Amino acid sequence: MKICEFLSPERIVLDIVCRDKAESLQNAARLLAVSGVASDWQALYDGMAAREALMSTGVGNGIGIPHASGPFVIAPSAALLRLLSPVDFEAIDRRPVDLLIAVAVPEGDQRTHLSLLAGIARLCKNPQFLSAVHKAKDPGKLFNRIRNLEKEMAFH
């Protein structure tokens, strides 16, 4: 599953200031809610925080993939946040996180949820993706680069 099907330039924020993990999750939840894919940012944040309490979604290499589902999610979606300064995310490699790819999925849509997480994990293994994210200066151009990378990856 391609992240571009669930991401938009409006849900890409570059160099956002977050003091800690909680603030980064709050910003991700707000971004998704403001874009209209979640009706209640607080409920989305609570869902992400509850998931983090079970086990960190810091997957290593400076990447966090917080996610939640619930009746407050209107449509499956993703948001990308590049943090100005890394924050402790209790990641598996113990490195701080400076890239969040947040996922919100309607309650009961486990298939989309898992497929989207798998697609993000695959994309995050691509060094060209990480380079593009870290060098990006414009959300729209970054979105187009991600879309092109996913097209290239589909042929390999």
Coordinates of C-alpha atoms in Angstrom, one line a residue:
M1 CA 0.0 0.0 0.0
K2 CA 1.3 3.4 -0.9
I3 CA 1.5 6.2 1.6
C4 CA 0.7 8.8 -1.0
E5 CA -2.8 7.4 -1.3
F6 CA -3.3 8.6 2.4
L7 CA -1.0 11.6 2.6
S8 CA -1.4 15.1 1.2
P9 CA 0.9 18.1 1.0
E10 CA -1.4 19.8 3.6
R11 CA -0.5 17.0 6.0
I12 CA 3.3 17.4 5.7
V13 CA 4.9 19.8 8.1
L14 CA 8.6 20.5 8.0
D15 CA 10.7 21.7 11.0
I16 CA 8.0 21.8 13.6
V17 CA 9.1 22.5 17.2
C18 CA 8.2 19.7 19.6
R19 CA 9.7 19.6 23.1
D20 CA 8.9 15.9 23.8
K21 CA 7.1 12.8 22.6
A22 CA 3.7 13.9 23.9
E23 CA 3.9 17.3 22.1
S24 CA 4.9 15.5 18.9
L25 CA 1.8 13.2 19.2
Q26 CA -0.4 16.2 19.9
N27 CA 0.8 18.0 16.9
A28 CA 0.3 14.9 14.7
A29 CA -3.2 14.5 16.0
R30 CA -4.1 18.1 15.5
L31 CA -2.7 18.1 12.0
L32 CA -4.9 15.1 11.0
A33 CA -8.0 16.7 12.7
V34 CA -7.5 20.1 11.1
S35 CA -7.2 18.5 7.6
G36 CA -10.7 16.9 8.2
V37 CA -9.8 13.2 8.5
A38 CA -10.4 13.0 12.2
S39 CA -13.3 14.7 14.0
D40 CA -11.6 14.8 17.5
W41 CA -7.9 15.5 17.8
Q42 CA -7.9 14.8 21.5
A43 CA -9.4 11.4 21.0
L44 CA -6.9 10.7 18.3
Y45 CA -4.1 11.9 20.5
D46 CA -5.4 9.7 23.4
G47 CA -5.4 6.7 21.0
M48 CA -1.9 7.4 19.9
A49 CA -0.7 7.9 23.5
A50 CA -2.4 4.6 24.6
R51 CA -0.7 2.8 21.8
E52 CA 2.7 4.3 22.8
A53 CA 2.1 3.2 26.4
L54 CA 2.0 -0.4 25.1
M55 CA 5.2 -0.1 23.2
S56 CA 7.0 2.7 21.4
T57 CA 6.3 3.2 17.8
G58 CA 9.9 4.5 17.4
V59 CA 11.1 2.0 14.8
G60 CA 14.7 3.1 14.7
N61 CA 16.8 5.3 12.5
G62 CA 15.1 8.5 13.9
I63 CA 11.6 7.4 12.7
G64 CA 8.4 7.2 14.7
I65 CA 5.1 5.8 13.3
P66 CA 2.4 6.6 15.8
H67 CA -1.0 5.3 14.9
A68 CA -4.5 4.9 16.2
S69 CA -7.9 4.0 15.1
G70 CA -11.4 4.8 16.4
P71 CA -14.9 6.1 15.6
F72 CA -13.4 9.6 15.5
V73 CA -11.4 8.8 12.4
I74 CA -13.4 9.7 9.2
A75 CA -11.0 8.3 6.6
P76 CA -7.7 6.4 6.6
S77 CA -4.9 9.0 6.5
A78 CA -1.3 9.8 7.2
A79 CA 0.6 12.9 8.2
L80 CA 4.4 13.5 8.0
L81 CA 6.1 15.7 10.5
R82 CA 9.8 16.5 10.4
L83 CA 10.8 17.8 13.8
L84 CA 13.2 20.7 14.1
S85 CA 15.0 18.9 16.9
P86 CA 14.8 15.2 17.7
V87 CA 12.9 14.0 20.7
D88 CA 13.2 10.9 22.9
F89 CA 10.7 8.4 21.7
E90 CA 11.9 5.4 23.5
A91 CA 12.7 3.9 20.1
I92 CA 14.0 0.4 19.7
D93 CA 17.5 1.7 18.8
R94 CA 17.3 4.3 21.6
R95 CA 18.0 7.1 19.1
P96 CA 15.8 10.2 19.3
V97 CA 13.1 10.7 16.6
D98 CA 13.0 13.5 14.2
L99 CA 10.6 12.1 11.6
L100 CA 7.0 11.1 12.4
I101 CA 4.6 9.4 10.0
A102 CA 1.4 9.4 11.9
V103 CA -1.5 7.1 10.9
A104 CA -5.2 7.3 11.6
V105 CA -7.7 4.7 10.5
P106 CA -11.4 4.3 11.2
E107 CA -12.4 1.8 13.8
G108 CA -12.6 -1.8 12.5
D109 CA -10.5 -1.3 9.4
Q110 CA -7.6 -3.4 10.5
R111 CA -6.8 -4.5 7.0
T112 CA -6.1 -0.9 5.8
H113 CA -4.4 -0.1 9.1
L114 CA -1.9 -3.0 8.8
S115 CA -1.4 -2.5 5.1
L116 CA -0.6 1.2 5.6
L117 CA 1.8 0.5 8.4
A118 CA 3.6 -2.2 6.2
G119 CA 3.8 0.3 3.3
I120 CA 5.3 3.0 5.5
A121 CA 7.8 0.5 6.9
R122 CA 8.9 -0.5 3.4
L123 CA 9.2 3.2 2.3
C124 CA 11.2 4.0 5.5
K125 CA 13.8 1.4 4.5
N126 CA 14.5 3.3 1.3
P127 CA 17.5 5.6 1.8
Q128 CA 16.3 7.9 -1.0
F129 CA 13.1 8.5 1.0
L130 CA 15.0 9.5 4.2
S131 CA 17.3 11.7 2.2
A132 CA 14.3 13.4 0.5
V133 CA 12.6 14.0 3.8
H134 CA 15.7 15.5 5.5
K135 CA 16.6 17.7 2.5
A136 CA 13.0 18.9 1.8
K137 CA 12.2 22.6 1.9
D138 CA 8.6 22.4 0.5
P139 CA 5.8 20.1 1.5
G140 CA 4.4 19.9 -2.0
K141 CA 7.7 19.0 -3.6
L142 CA 8.3 16.4 -0.9
F143 CA 4.9 14.9 -1.6
N144 CA 5.7 14.6 -5.3
R145 CA 9.1 13.1 -4.5
I146 CA 7.5 10.5 -2.2
R147 CA 4.9 9.7 -4.9
N148 CA 7.7 9.2 -7.5
L149 CA 9.7 7.0 -5.1
E150 CA 6.7 4.8 -4.5
K151 CA 6.1 4.4 -8.2
E152 CA 9.8 3.4 -8.7
M153 CA 9.6 0.9 -5.8
A154 CA 6.5 -0.7 -7.3
F155 CA 8.7 -1.8 -10.3
H156 CA 11.3 -3.5 -8.1

